[in-house]
Amino acid sequence: MRVLVTGGAGFIGSQIVTALAARGHEPVVLDSLHPQAHSVQSLPPDTDADADQIRADVRDRPAVARALRGVGAVCHQAAMVGLGTGFGDAPEYVGCNDLGTAVLLAAMAEAGVRDLLLAGSMVVYGEGRYNCPRHGTVRPGPRDRADLDAGRFECACPQCGRPLEPGLVVEEAPADPRNVYAATKLAQEHLAAAWARATGGRAVSLRYHNVYGPGMPRDTPYAGVASLFRSALARGEAPRVFEDGGQRRDFVHVRDVAAANAAVLEALPLRPAGAFTAYNTGSGVPHTIGEMAHRLSEAYGGQEPVVTGEYRLGDVRHITASSQRLMTELGWQPRVAFEEGMAEFARASQRGEAAMAAAPPEG
């Protein structure tokens, strides 16, 4: 199958291209190679050499139309990622993520391409699942600045104020985006669902958890926390862990995410017309950010992490989700264990200096 991978030169996209080619598919890469996300203006060596390569922004309508010729499915990874540096980034996030997706979907409708895999994100859930010993499952509101300033980082029951126990989010949980990036990722899903209904297409969103692995960009405030820690170690500095380091996340290796994309793309033609489905995509094993920092520092042989007590408004305390639906329905299984993956990541090279992960490097 000929598959268009938008953002196919990026961290996740390039791994998907490699996985698709290895399974006998014909990937087509559409990527703007934005200079602030790619240190060299050519496809990086981890992008499969056999893939067709088109340098263009996903918002470039004529280029997208050309890229869709002969394509059977689209794997949409192009996006501006991470929390960014402030609300001033909002117009660029919306332009890259939502306008870019709208342009792509309109072109797919015109070209008659009916299968879409979207790079979603667990950030659409906001805070994760919490249980109160008295009130059962509850949904805490945004954390208060005064509590954060005082070092009270855990969420409390909104009804009785008792400490909450974090649990696993399932796909049926209501969306609750708490920053601009999260809002744009949810909007992408709504656009994909509307496109599927209007065209009889089939759309799946893989809600990625914290993806890490070789080829993550270096020294950018738009990257994930694993990349920030690895960049600090490469500079000879200690990773700076915000809050108390107890934030729970699910760190999933990029090759496992690429394999999930390949499995979904192959199953898309079997799905009913007009359907939109979301799947959580994680390792299934939660770890704290502090634990990840220590494991990475130890494997790198660098300085011990420093727990700073700092925080960012818009960050959530705990978010880990069940990926059982994806495992059960498609037979996908994460293969790279946390310890193995962190040891590899500590030794692997990163992409060169990147001030900004602007669209469309990856989702």
PDB file of C-alpha atoms in Angstrom, residues 66-362:
ATOM      1  CA  ARG A  66       0.329  16.178  -5.379  1.00  0.00           C
ATOM      2  CA  ALA A  67       1.463  14.053  -2.444  1.00  0.00           C
ATOM      3  CA  LEU A  68      -1.892  12.229  -2.349  1.00  0.00           C
ATOM      4  CA  ARG A  69      -1.656  10.906  -5.917  1.00  0.00           C
ATOM      5  CA  GLY A  70      -1.860   7.130  -5.866  1.00  0.00           C
ATOM      6  CA  VAL A  71      -2.054   7.024  -2.073  1.00  0.00           C
ATOM      7  CA  GLY A  72      -4.284   4.500  -0.287  1.00  0.00           C
ATOM      8  CA  ALA A  73      -3.967   5.842   3.259  1.00  0.00           C
ATOM      9  CA  VAL A  74      -2.572   8.807   5.191  1.00  0.00           C
ATOM     10  CA  CYS A  75      -0.588   8.700   8.426  1.00  0.00           C
ATOM     11  CA  HIS A  76      -0.803  12.262   9.763  1.00  0.00           C
ATOM     12  CA  GLN A  77       2.116  13.011  12.090  1.00  0.00           C
ATOM     13  CA  ALA A  78       2.760  16.643  11.153  1.00  0.00           C
ATOM     14  CA  ALA A  79       2.200  18.925  14.146  1.00  0.00           C
ATOM     15  CA  MET A  80       3.685  21.472  16.460  1.00  0.00           C
ATOM     16  CA  VAL A  81       4.321  19.572  19.683  1.00  0.00           C
ATOM     17  CA  GLY A  82       4.761  20.135  23.412  1.00  0.00           C
ATOM     18  CA  LEU A  83       3.602  22.887  25.740  1.00  0.00           C
ATOM     19  CA  GLY A  84       5.737  25.569  24.126  1.00  0.00           C
ATOM     20  CA  THR A  85       6.807  28.698  25.976  1.00  0.00           C
ATOM     21  CA  GLY A  86       3.540  30.507  26.681  1.00  0.00           C
ATOM     22  CA  PHE A  87       0.081  31.374  25.410  1.00  0.00           C
ATOM     23  CA  GLY A  88       1.647  33.569  22.765  1.00  0.00           C
ATOM     24  CA  ASP A  89       2.317  30.365  20.841  1.00  0.00           C
ATOM     25  CA  ALA A  90      -1.424  29.752  20.429  1.00  0.00           C
ATOM     26  CA  PRO A  91      -1.820  31.118  16.869  1.00  0.00           C
ATOM     27  CA  GLU A  92       1.055  29.011  15.602  1.00  0.00           C
ATOM     28  CA  TYR A  93      -0.210  25.875  17.342  1.00  0.00           C
ATOM     29  CA  VAL A  94      -3.684  26.336  15.877  1.00  0.00           C
ATOM     30  CA  GLY A  95      -2.296  27.138  12.436  1.00  0.00           C
ATOM     31  CA  CYS A  96       0.067  24.187  12.330  1.00  0.00           C
ATOM     32  CA  ASN A  97      -2.109  21.571  13.963  1.00  0.00           C
ATOM     33  CA  ASP A  98      -5.700  22.457  13.150  1.00  0.00           C
ATOM     34  CA  LEU A  99      -5.488  24.408   9.905  1.00  0.00           C
ATOM     35  CA  GLY A 100      -2.904  21.909   8.655  1.00  0.00           C
ATOM     36  CA  THR A 101      -5.232  19.021   9.451  1.00  0.00           C
ATOM     37  CA  ALA A 102      -8.172  20.777   7.784  1.00  0.00           C
ATOM     38  CA  VAL A 103      -6.167  21.341   4.597  1.00  0.00           C
ATOM     39  CA  LEU A 104      -5.087  17.707   4.553  1.00  0.00           C
ATOM     40  CA  LEU A 105      -8.609  16.375   5.113  1.00  0.00           C
ATOM     41  CA  ALA A 106     -10.080  18.606   2.426  1.00  0.00           C
ATOM     42  CA  ALA A 107      -7.471  17.353  -0.028  1.00  0.00           C
ATOM     43  CA  MET A 108      -8.180  13.742   0.971  1.00  0.00           C
ATOM     44  CA  ALA A 109     -11.898  14.273   0.391  1.00  0.00           C
ATOM     45  CA  GLU A 110     -11.189  15.653  -3.061  1.00  0.00           C
ATOM     46  CA  ALA A 111      -8.729  12.859  -3.927  1.00  0.00           C
ATOM     47  CA  GLY A 112     -11.001  10.095  -2.686  1.00  0.00           C
ATOM     48  CA  VAL A 113      -8.522   8.858  -0.045  1.00  0.00           C
ATOM     49  CA  ARG A 114     -10.637   7.347   2.706  1.00  0.00           C
ATOM     50  CA  ASP A 115      -8.227   5.955   5.330  1.00  0.00           C
ATOM     51  CA  LEU A 116      -6.621   8.203   7.961  1.00  0.00           C
ATOM     52  CA  LEU A 117      -4.416   7.520  10.957  1.00  0.00           C
ATOM     53  CA  LEU A 118      -3.948  10.583  13.175  1.00  0.00           C
ATOM     54  CA  ALA A 119      -1.172  11.148  15.698  1.00  0.00           C
ATOM     55  CA  GLY A 120      -3.270  11.889  18.757  1.00  0.00           C
ATOM     56  CA  SER A 121      -2.129  12.533  22.303  1.00  0.00           C
ATOM     57  CA  MET A 122      -3.029  11.587  25.852  1.00  0.00           C
ATOM     58  CA  VAL A 123      -3.054  15.317  26.687  1.00  0.00           C
ATOM     59  CA  VAL A 124      -6.685  15.458  25.537  1.00  0.00           C
ATOM     60  CA  TYR A 125      -7.681  13.869  28.867  1.00  0.00           C
ATOM     61  CA  GLY A 126      -6.208  16.621  31.039  1.00  0.00           C
ATOM     62  CA  GLU A 127      -5.691  15.178  34.496  1.00  0.00           C
ATOM     63  CA  GLY A 128      -5.865  11.409  34.545  1.00  0.00           C
ATOM     64  CA  ARG A 129      -8.240   9.098  36.381  1.00  0.00           C
ATOM     65  CA  TYR A 130      -8.460   9.554  40.155  1.00  0.00           C
ATOM     66  CA  ASN A 131     -10.235   7.652  42.899  1.00  0.00           C
ATOM     67  CA  CYS A 132     -11.317   9.075  46.241  1.00  0.00           C
ATOM     68  CA  PRO A 133     -11.728   6.552  49.085  1.00  0.00           C
ATOM     69  CA  ARG A 134     -15.034   8.219  49.930  1.00  0.00           C
ATOM     70  CA  HIS A 135     -16.472   9.430  46.602  1.00  0.00           C
ATOM     71  CA  GLY A 136     -15.081   6.928  44.129  1.00  0.00           C
ATOM     72  CA  THR A 137     -13.972   8.137  40.685  1.00  0.00           C
ATOM     73  CA  VAL A 138     -13.708  11.929  40.636  1.00  0.00           C
ATOM     74  CA  ARG A 139     -12.406  14.585  38.262  1.00  0.00           C
ATOM     75  CA  PRO A 140     -10.258  17.215  40.006  1.00  0.00           C
ATOM     76  CA  GLY A 141     -10.128  20.697  38.552  1.00  0.00           C
ATOM     77  CA  PRO A 142      -6.946  22.532  37.554  1.00  0.00           C
ATOM     78  CA  ARG A 143      -4.402  22.782  40.328  1.00  0.00           C
ATOM     79  CA  ASP A 144      -4.290  26.077  42.188  1.00  0.00           C
ATOM     80  CA  ARG A 145      -1.228  28.315  41.876  1.00  0.00           C
ATOM     81  CA  ALA A 146      -1.158  28.864  45.654  1.00  0.00           C
ATOM     82  CA  ASP A 147      -0.984  25.103  46.249  1.00  0.00           C
ATOM     83  CA  LEU A 148       1.771  24.703  43.683  1.00  0.00           C
ATOM     84  CA  ASP A 149       3.755  27.588  45.212  1.00  0.00           C
ATOM     85  CA  ALA A 150       3.459  25.845  48.573  1.00  0.00           C
ATOM     86  CA  GLY A 151       4.703  22.537  47.167  1.00  0.00           C
ATOM     87  CA  ARG A 152       1.290  20.864  47.336  1.00  0.00           C
ATOM     88  CA  PHE A 153       1.377  19.114  43.990  1.00  0.00           C
ATOM     89  CA  GLU A 154      -1.056  16.238  44.402  1.00  0.00           C
ATOM     90  CA  CYS A 155      -4.674  16.605  43.353  1.00  0.00           C
ATOM     91  CA  ALA A 156      -7.329  16.530  46.067  1.00  0.00           C
ATOM     92  CA  CYS A 157     -10.909  15.339  45.924  1.00  0.00           C
ATOM     93  CA  PRO A 158     -13.062  18.268  44.768  1.00  0.00           C
ATOM     94  CA  GLN A 159     -15.791  17.174  47.193  1.00  0.00           C
ATOM     95  CA  CYS A 160     -13.981  16.339  50.428  1.00  0.00           C
ATOM     96  CA  GLY A 161     -10.390  17.453  49.899  1.00  0.00           C
ATOM     97  CA  ARG A 162      -8.921  14.034  50.608  1.00  0.00           C
ATOM     98  CA  PRO A 163      -5.810  12.777  48.760  1.00  0.00           C
ATOM     99  CA  LEU A 164      -6.597  10.935  45.542  1.00  0.00           C
ATOM    100  CA  GLU A 165      -5.187   7.714  44.115  1.00  0.00           C
ATOM    101  CA  PRO A 166      -4.252   7.940  40.409  1.00  0.00           C
ATOM    102  CA  GLY A 167      -5.449   5.216  38.058  1.00  0.00           C
ATOM    103  CA  LEU A 168      -5.548   4.334  34.361  1.00  0.00           C
ATOM    104  CA  VAL A 169      -7.619   6.359  31.894  1.00  0.00           C
ATOM    105  CA  VAL A 170      -9.711   4.525  29.316  1.00  0.00           C
ATOM    106  CA  GLU A 171     -10.754   5.901  25.950  1.00  0.00           C
ATOM    107  CA  GLU A 172     -14.302   6.606  27.125  1.00  0.00           C
ATOM    108  CA  ALA A 173     -13.059   9.178  29.651  1.00  0.00           C
ATOM    109  CA  PRO A 174     -14.292  12.699  28.840  1.00  0.00           C
ATOM    110  CA  ALA A 175     -11.813  15.019  27.187  1.00  0.00           C
ATOM    111  CA  ASP A 176     -10.523  17.897  29.303  1.00  0.00           C
ATOM    112  CA  PRO A 177      -7.677  19.706  27.486  1.00  0.00           C
ATOM    113  CA  ARG A 178      -5.819  22.052  29.831  1.00  0.00           C
ATOM    114  CA  ASN A 179      -3.397  23.886  27.541  1.00  0.00           C
ATOM    115  CA  VAL A 180      -3.244  25.147  23.962  1.00  0.00           C
ATOM    116  CA  TYR A 181      -1.451  22.090  22.606  1.00  0.00           C
ATOM    117  CA  ALA A 182      -4.030  19.778  24.176  1.00  0.00           C
ATOM    118  CA  ALA A 183      -6.879  21.844  22.733  1.00  0.00           C
ATOM    119  CA  THR A 184      -5.423  21.603  19.224  1.00  0.00           C
ATOM    120  CA  LYS A 185      -4.954  17.843  19.502  1.00  0.00           C
ATOM    121  CA  LEU A 186      -8.592  17.429  20.502  1.00  0.00           C
ATOM    122  CA  ALA A 187      -9.655  19.698  17.635  1.00  0.00           C
ATOM    123  CA  GLN A 188      -7.715  17.475  15.238  1.00  0.00           C
ATOM    124  CA  GLU A 189      -9.742  14.502  16.413  1.00  0.00           C
ATOM    125  CA  HIS A 190     -13.015  16.370  15.966  1.00  0.00           C
ATOM    126  CA  LEU A 191     -11.999  17.338  12.437  1.00  0.00           C
ATOM    127  CA  ALA A 192     -11.063  13.742  11.642  1.00  0.00           C
ATOM    128  CA  ALA A 193     -14.382  12.451  12.981  1.00  0.00           C
ATOM    129  CA  ALA A 194     -16.325  15.048  10.977  1.00  0.00           C
ATOM    130  CA  TRP A 195     -14.356  14.141   7.840  1.00  0.00           C
ATOM    131  CA  ALA A 196     -15.069  10.435   8.326  1.00  0.00           C
ATOM    132  CA  ARG A 197     -18.812  11.047   8.679  1.00  0.00           C
ATOM    133  CA  ALA A 198     -18.973  13.394   5.702  1.00  0.00           C
ATOM    134  CA  THR A 199     -16.937  11.256   3.305  1.00  0.00           C
ATOM    135  CA  GLY A 200     -17.544   7.703   4.506  1.00  0.00           C
ATOM    136  CA  GLY A 201     -13.903   7.563   5.484  1.00  0.00           C
ATOM    137  CA  ARG A 202     -12.270   5.596   8.277  1.00  0.00           C
ATOM    138  CA  ALA A 203     -10.232   7.433  10.899  1.00  0.00           C
ATOM    139  CA  VAL A 204      -8.212   6.300  13.903  1.00  0.00           C
ATOM    140  CA  SER A 205      -6.408   8.456  16.441  1.00  0.00           C
ATOM    141  CA  LEU A 206      -3.539   6.892  18.353  1.00  0.00           C
ATOM    142  CA  ARG A 207      -3.333   8.830  21.602  1.00  0.00           C
ATOM    143  CA  TYR A 208       0.394   8.682  22.225  1.00  0.00           C
ATOM    144  CA  HIS A 209       1.780   8.744  25.704  1.00  0.00           C
ATOM    145  CA  ASN A 210       5.306  10.039  26.394  1.00  0.00           C
ATOM    146  CA  VAL A 211       7.197   8.826  23.333  1.00  0.00           C
ATOM    147  CA  TYR A 212      10.981   8.635  23.636  1.00  0.00           C
ATOM    148  CA  GLY A 213      13.912   7.027  21.866  1.00  0.00           C
ATOM    149  CA  PRO A 214      16.777   7.618  19.434  1.00  0.00           C
ATOM    150  CA  GLY A 215      16.512  10.695  17.250  1.00  0.00           C
ATOM    151  CA  MET A 216      14.608  12.938  19.665  1.00  0.00           C
ATOM    152  CA  PRO A 217      15.355  16.626  19.021  1.00  0.00           C
ATOM    153  CA  ARG A 218      17.869  18.320  21.271  1.00  0.00           C
ATOM    154  CA  ASP A 219      17.639  21.580  23.209  1.00  0.00           C
ATOM    155  CA  THR A 220      14.101  22.670  22.424  1.00  0.00           C
ATOM    156  CA  PRO A 221      11.387  23.768  24.867  1.00  0.00           C
ATOM    157  CA  TYR A 222       8.857  22.059  22.597  1.00  0.00           C
ATOM    158  CA  ALA A 223      10.215  18.531  23.088  1.00  0.00           C
ATOM    159  CA  GLY A 224       9.127  15.962  25.636  1.00  0.00           C
ATOM    160  CA  VAL A 225      10.609  15.721  29.095  1.00  0.00           C
ATOM    161  CA  ALA A 226      12.826  12.763  28.161  1.00  0.00           C
ATOM    162  CA  SER A 227      14.464  14.862  25.447  1.00  0.00           C
ATOM    163  CA  LEU A 228      14.977  17.785  27.835  1.00  0.00           C
ATOM    164  CA  PHE A 229      16.720  15.532  30.354  1.00  0.00           C
ATOM    165  CA  ARG A 230      18.869  13.873  27.681  1.00  0.00           C
ATOM    166  CA  SER A 231      19.829  17.305  26.303  1.00  0.00           C
ATOM    167  CA  ALA A 232      20.897  18.459  29.764  1.00  0.00           C
ATOM    168  CA  LEU A 233      23.092  15.389  30.206  1.00  0.00           C
ATOM    169  CA  ALA A 234      24.684  15.986  26.798  1.00  0.00           C
ATOM    170  CA  ARG A 235      25.593  19.516  27.950  1.00  0.00           C
ATOM    171  CA  GLY A 236      27.194  18.125  31.092  1.00  0.00           C
ATOM    172  CA  GLU A 237      24.358  19.388  33.280  1.00  0.00           C
ATOM    173  CA  ALA A 238      22.034  17.711  35.755  1.00  0.00           C
ATOM    174  CA  PRO A 239      18.456  17.106  34.585  1.00  0.00           C
ATOM    175  CA  ARG A 240      16.101  19.517  36.336  1.00  0.00           C
ATOM    176  CA  VAL A 241      13.010  17.716  37.600  1.00  0.00           C
ATOM    177  CA  PHE A 242       9.982  19.923  38.231  1.00  0.00           C
ATOM    178  CA  GLU A 243       7.622  19.605  41.181  1.00  0.00           C
ATOM    179  CA  ASP A 244       8.763  16.736  43.425  1.00  0.00           C
ATOM    180  CA  GLY A 245       9.428  14.247  40.626  1.00  0.00           C
ATOM    181  CA  GLY A 246       6.418  12.148  41.579  1.00  0.00           C
ATOM    182  CA  GLN A 247       4.392  12.881  38.441  1.00  0.00           C
ATOM    183  CA  ARG A 248       3.275   9.609  36.857  1.00  0.00           C
ATOM    184  CA  ARG A 249       3.630   9.100  33.120  1.00  0.00           C
ATOM    185  CA  ASP A 250       3.770   6.236  30.624  1.00  0.00           C
ATOM    186  CA  PHE A 251       7.007   6.275  28.620  1.00  0.00           C
ATOM    187  CA  VAL A 252       6.610   4.341  25.370  1.00  0.00           C
ATOM    188  CA  HIS A 253       9.447   3.657  22.945  1.00  0.00           C
ATOM    189  CA  VAL A 254       9.265   5.205  19.491  1.00  0.00           C
ATOM    190  CA  ARG A 255       9.703   1.840  17.725  1.00  0.00           C
ATOM    191  CA  ASP A 256       6.677   0.492  19.585  1.00  0.00           C
ATOM    192  CA  VAL A 257       4.686   3.545  18.481  1.00  0.00           C
ATOM    193  CA  ALA A 258       5.803   3.015  14.889  1.00  0.00           C
ATOM    194  CA  ALA A 259       4.690  -0.619  15.058  1.00  0.00           C
ATOM    195  CA  ALA A 260       1.291   0.485  16.374  1.00  0.00           C
ATOM    196  CA  ASN A 261       0.909   2.852  13.425  1.00  0.00           C
ATOM    197  CA  ALA A 262       1.751   0.094  10.948  1.00  0.00           C
ATOM    198  CA  ALA A 263      -0.744  -2.299  12.552  1.00  0.00           C
ATOM    199  CA  VAL A 264      -3.543   0.280  12.494  1.00  0.00           C
ATOM    200  CA  LEU A 265      -2.887   1.306   8.890  1.00  0.00           C
ATOM    201  CA  GLU A 266      -3.113  -2.299   7.742  1.00  0.00           C
ATOM    202  CA  ALA A 267      -6.399  -2.773   9.607  1.00  0.00           C
ATOM    203  CA  LEU A 268      -8.051   0.486   8.490  1.00  0.00           C
ATOM    204  CA  PRO A 269      -9.670  -0.918   5.306  1.00  0.00           C
ATOM    205  CA  LEU A 270     -11.552  -3.432   7.494  1.00  0.00           C
ATOM    206  CA  ARG A 271     -13.229  -0.756   9.603  1.00  0.00           C
ATOM    207  CA  PRO A 272     -16.782   0.463   8.870  1.00  0.00           C
ATOM    208  CA  ALA A 273     -17.241   3.524   6.706  1.00  0.00           C
ATOM    209  CA  GLY A 274     -17.732   6.749   8.634  1.00  0.00           C
ATOM    210  CA  ALA A 275     -16.072   5.396  11.773  1.00  0.00           C
ATOM    211  CA  PHE A 276     -13.726   7.274  14.087  1.00  0.00           C
ATOM    212  CA  THR A 277     -11.906   5.379  16.857  1.00  0.00           C
ATOM    213  CA  ALA A 278      -9.331   6.462  19.424  1.00  0.00           C
ATOM    214  CA  TYR A 279      -6.771   4.141  20.974  1.00  0.00           C
ATOM    215  CA  ASN A 280      -4.492   4.878  23.904  1.00  0.00           C
ATOM    216  CA  THR A 281      -0.928   4.041  22.907  1.00  0.00           C
ATOM    217  CA  GLY A 282       1.475   3.491  25.790  1.00  0.00           C
ATOM    218  CA  SER A 283       3.706   0.883  27.356  1.00  0.00           C
ATOM    219  CA  GLY A 284       1.145  -0.029  29.994  1.00  0.00           C
ATOM    220  CA  VAL A 285       3.687   0.437  32.810  1.00  0.00           C
ATOM    221  CA  PRO A 286       3.616   3.818  34.610  1.00  0.00           C
ATOM    222  CA  HIS A 287       6.816   5.431  35.908  1.00  0.00           C
ATOM    223  CA  THR A 288       7.423   8.714  37.673  1.00  0.00           C
ATOM    224  CA  ILE A 289       9.314  11.517  35.978  1.00  0.00           C
ATOM    225  CA  GLY A 290      11.842  11.406  38.803  1.00  0.00           C
ATOM    226  CA  GLU A 291      12.396   7.705  38.221  1.00  0.00           C
ATOM    227  CA  MET A 292      12.900   8.291  34.511  1.00  0.00           C
ATOM    228  CA  ALA A 293      15.428  11.061  35.195  1.00  0.00           C
ATOM    229  CA  HIS A 294      17.441   8.863  37.553  1.00  0.00           C
ATOM    230  CA  ARG A 295      17.408   5.906  35.174  1.00  0.00           C
ATOM    231  CA  LEU A 296      18.531   8.065  32.248  1.00  0.00           C
ATOM    232  CA  SER A 297      21.279   9.802  34.260  1.00  0.00           C
ATOM    233  CA  GLU A 298      22.576   6.486  35.540  1.00  0.00           C
ATOM    234  CA  ALA A 299      22.668   4.961  32.051  1.00  0.00           C
ATOM    235  CA  TYR A 300      24.361   8.066  30.615  1.00  0.00           C
ATOM    236  CA  GLY A 301      26.888   8.313  33.427  1.00  0.00           C
ATOM    237  CA  GLY A 302      25.981  11.946  34.050  1.00  0.00           C
ATOM    238  CA  GLN A 303      25.045  14.091  36.997  1.00  0.00           C
ATOM    239  CA  GLU A 304      22.261  13.079  39.326  1.00  0.00           C
ATOM    240  CA  PRO A 305      18.946  14.845  38.652  1.00  0.00           C
ATOM    241  CA  VAL A 306      18.029  17.897  40.700  1.00  0.00           C
ATOM    242  CA  VAL A 307      14.470  18.137  42.002  1.00  0.00           C
ATOM    243  CA  THR A 308      13.657  21.841  41.794  1.00  0.00           C
ATOM    244  CA  GLY A 309      10.082  22.228  43.040  1.00  0.00           C
ATOM    245  CA  GLU A 310       9.375  24.442  40.011  1.00  0.00           C
ATOM    246  CA  TYR A 311       6.187  23.946  38.036  1.00  0.00           C
ATOM    247  CA  ARG A 312       4.443  24.971  34.830  1.00  0.00           C
ATOM    248  CA  LEU A 313       0.806  25.990  34.799  1.00  0.00           C
ATOM    249  CA  GLY A 314      -0.977  23.721  32.359  1.00  0.00           C
ATOM    250  CA  ASP A 315       1.025  20.649  33.341  1.00  0.00           C
ATOM    251  CA  VAL A 316      -1.051  17.831  34.795  1.00  0.00           C
ATOM    252  CA  ARG A 317       0.019  15.830  37.818  1.00  0.00           C
ATOM    253  CA  HIS A 318      -0.641  12.262  36.703  1.00  0.00           C
ATOM    254  CA  ILE A 319      -1.723  10.868  33.356  1.00  0.00           C
ATOM    255  CA  THR A 320      -1.389   7.190  32.541  1.00  0.00           C
ATOM    256  CA  ALA A 321      -3.875   5.291  30.448  1.00  0.00           C
ATOM    257  CA  SER A 322      -4.820   1.749  29.624  1.00  0.00           C
ATOM    258  CA  SER A 323      -3.757   0.606  26.151  1.00  0.00           C
ATOM    259  CA  GLN A 324      -5.674  -2.657  26.486  1.00  0.00           C
ATOM    260  CA  ARG A 325      -8.123  -1.819  23.697  1.00  0.00           C
ATOM    261  CA  LEU A 326      -5.343  -1.446  21.126  1.00  0.00           C
ATOM    262  CA  MET A 327      -3.664  -4.630  22.347  1.00  0.00           C
ATOM    263  CA  THR A 328      -6.886  -6.648  22.282  1.00  0.00           C
ATOM    264  CA  GLU A 329      -8.383  -5.428  19.014  1.00  0.00           C
ATOM    265  CA  LEU A 330      -5.233  -5.272  16.888  1.00  0.00           C
ATOM    266  CA  GLY A 331      -2.831  -7.618  18.657  1.00  0.00           C
ATOM    267  CA  TRP A 332      -0.239  -4.884  19.156  1.00  0.00           C
ATOM    268  CA  GLN A 333       2.160  -5.307  22.057  1.00  0.00           C
ATOM    269  CA  PRO A 334       4.878  -2.900  23.261  1.00  0.00           C
ATOM    270  CA  ARG A 335       8.222  -4.712  23.005  1.00  0.00           C
ATOM    271  CA  VAL A 336      10.803  -2.329  24.474  1.00  0.00           C
ATOM    272  CA  ALA A 337      11.023  -2.465  28.263  1.00  0.00           C
ATOM    273  CA  PHE A 338      11.579   0.771  30.192  1.00  0.00           C
ATOM    274  CA  GLU A 339      15.061  -0.139  31.440  1.00  0.00           C
ATOM    275  CA  GLU A 340      16.204  -1.348  28.014  1.00  0.00           C
ATOM    276  CA  GLY A 341      14.775   1.682  26.240  1.00  0.00           C
ATOM    277  CA  MET A 342      16.299   4.213  28.619  1.00  0.00           C
ATOM    278  CA  ALA A 343      19.706   2.548  28.363  1.00  0.00           C
ATOM    279  CA  GLU A 344      19.522   2.771  24.561  1.00  0.00           C
ATOM    280  CA  PHE A 345      18.264   6.361  24.664  1.00  0.00           C
ATOM    281  CA  ALA A 346      21.130   7.384  26.937  1.00  0.00           C
ATOM    282  CA  ARG A 347      23.644   6.225  24.315  1.00  0.00           C
ATOM    283  CA  ALA A 348      21.760   7.285  21.189  1.00  0.00           C
ATOM    284  CA  SER A 349      22.359  10.462  19.236  1.00  0.00           C
ATOM    285  CA  GLN A 350      19.819  13.287  19.209  1.00  0.00           C
ATOM    286  CA  ARG A 351      18.784  15.529  16.377  1.00  0.00           C
ATOM    287  CA  GLY A 352      20.820  18.719  16.205  1.00  0.00           C
ATOM    288  CA  GLU A 353      20.071  21.999  17.924  1.00  0.00           C
ATOM    289  CA  ALA A 354      16.396  22.767  17.389  1.00  0.00           C
ATOM    290  CA  ALA A 355      14.912  25.921  18.827  1.00  0.00           C
ATOM    291  CA  MET A 356      11.366  25.037  17.895  1.00  0.00           C
ATOM    292  CA  ALA A 357       9.462  21.970  16.713  1.00  0.00           C
ATOM    293  CA  ALA A 358       7.346  23.858  14.216  1.00  0.00           C
ATOM    294  CA  ALA A 359       5.019  22.129  11.813  1.00  0.00           C
ATOM    295  CA  PRO A 360       5.348  19.696  10.414  1.00  0.00           C
ATOM    296  CA  PRO A 361       8.130  17.696  12.083  1.00  0.00           C
ATOM    297  CA  GLU A 362       6.092  15.226  14.094  1.00  0.00           C
TER     298      GLU A 362
END
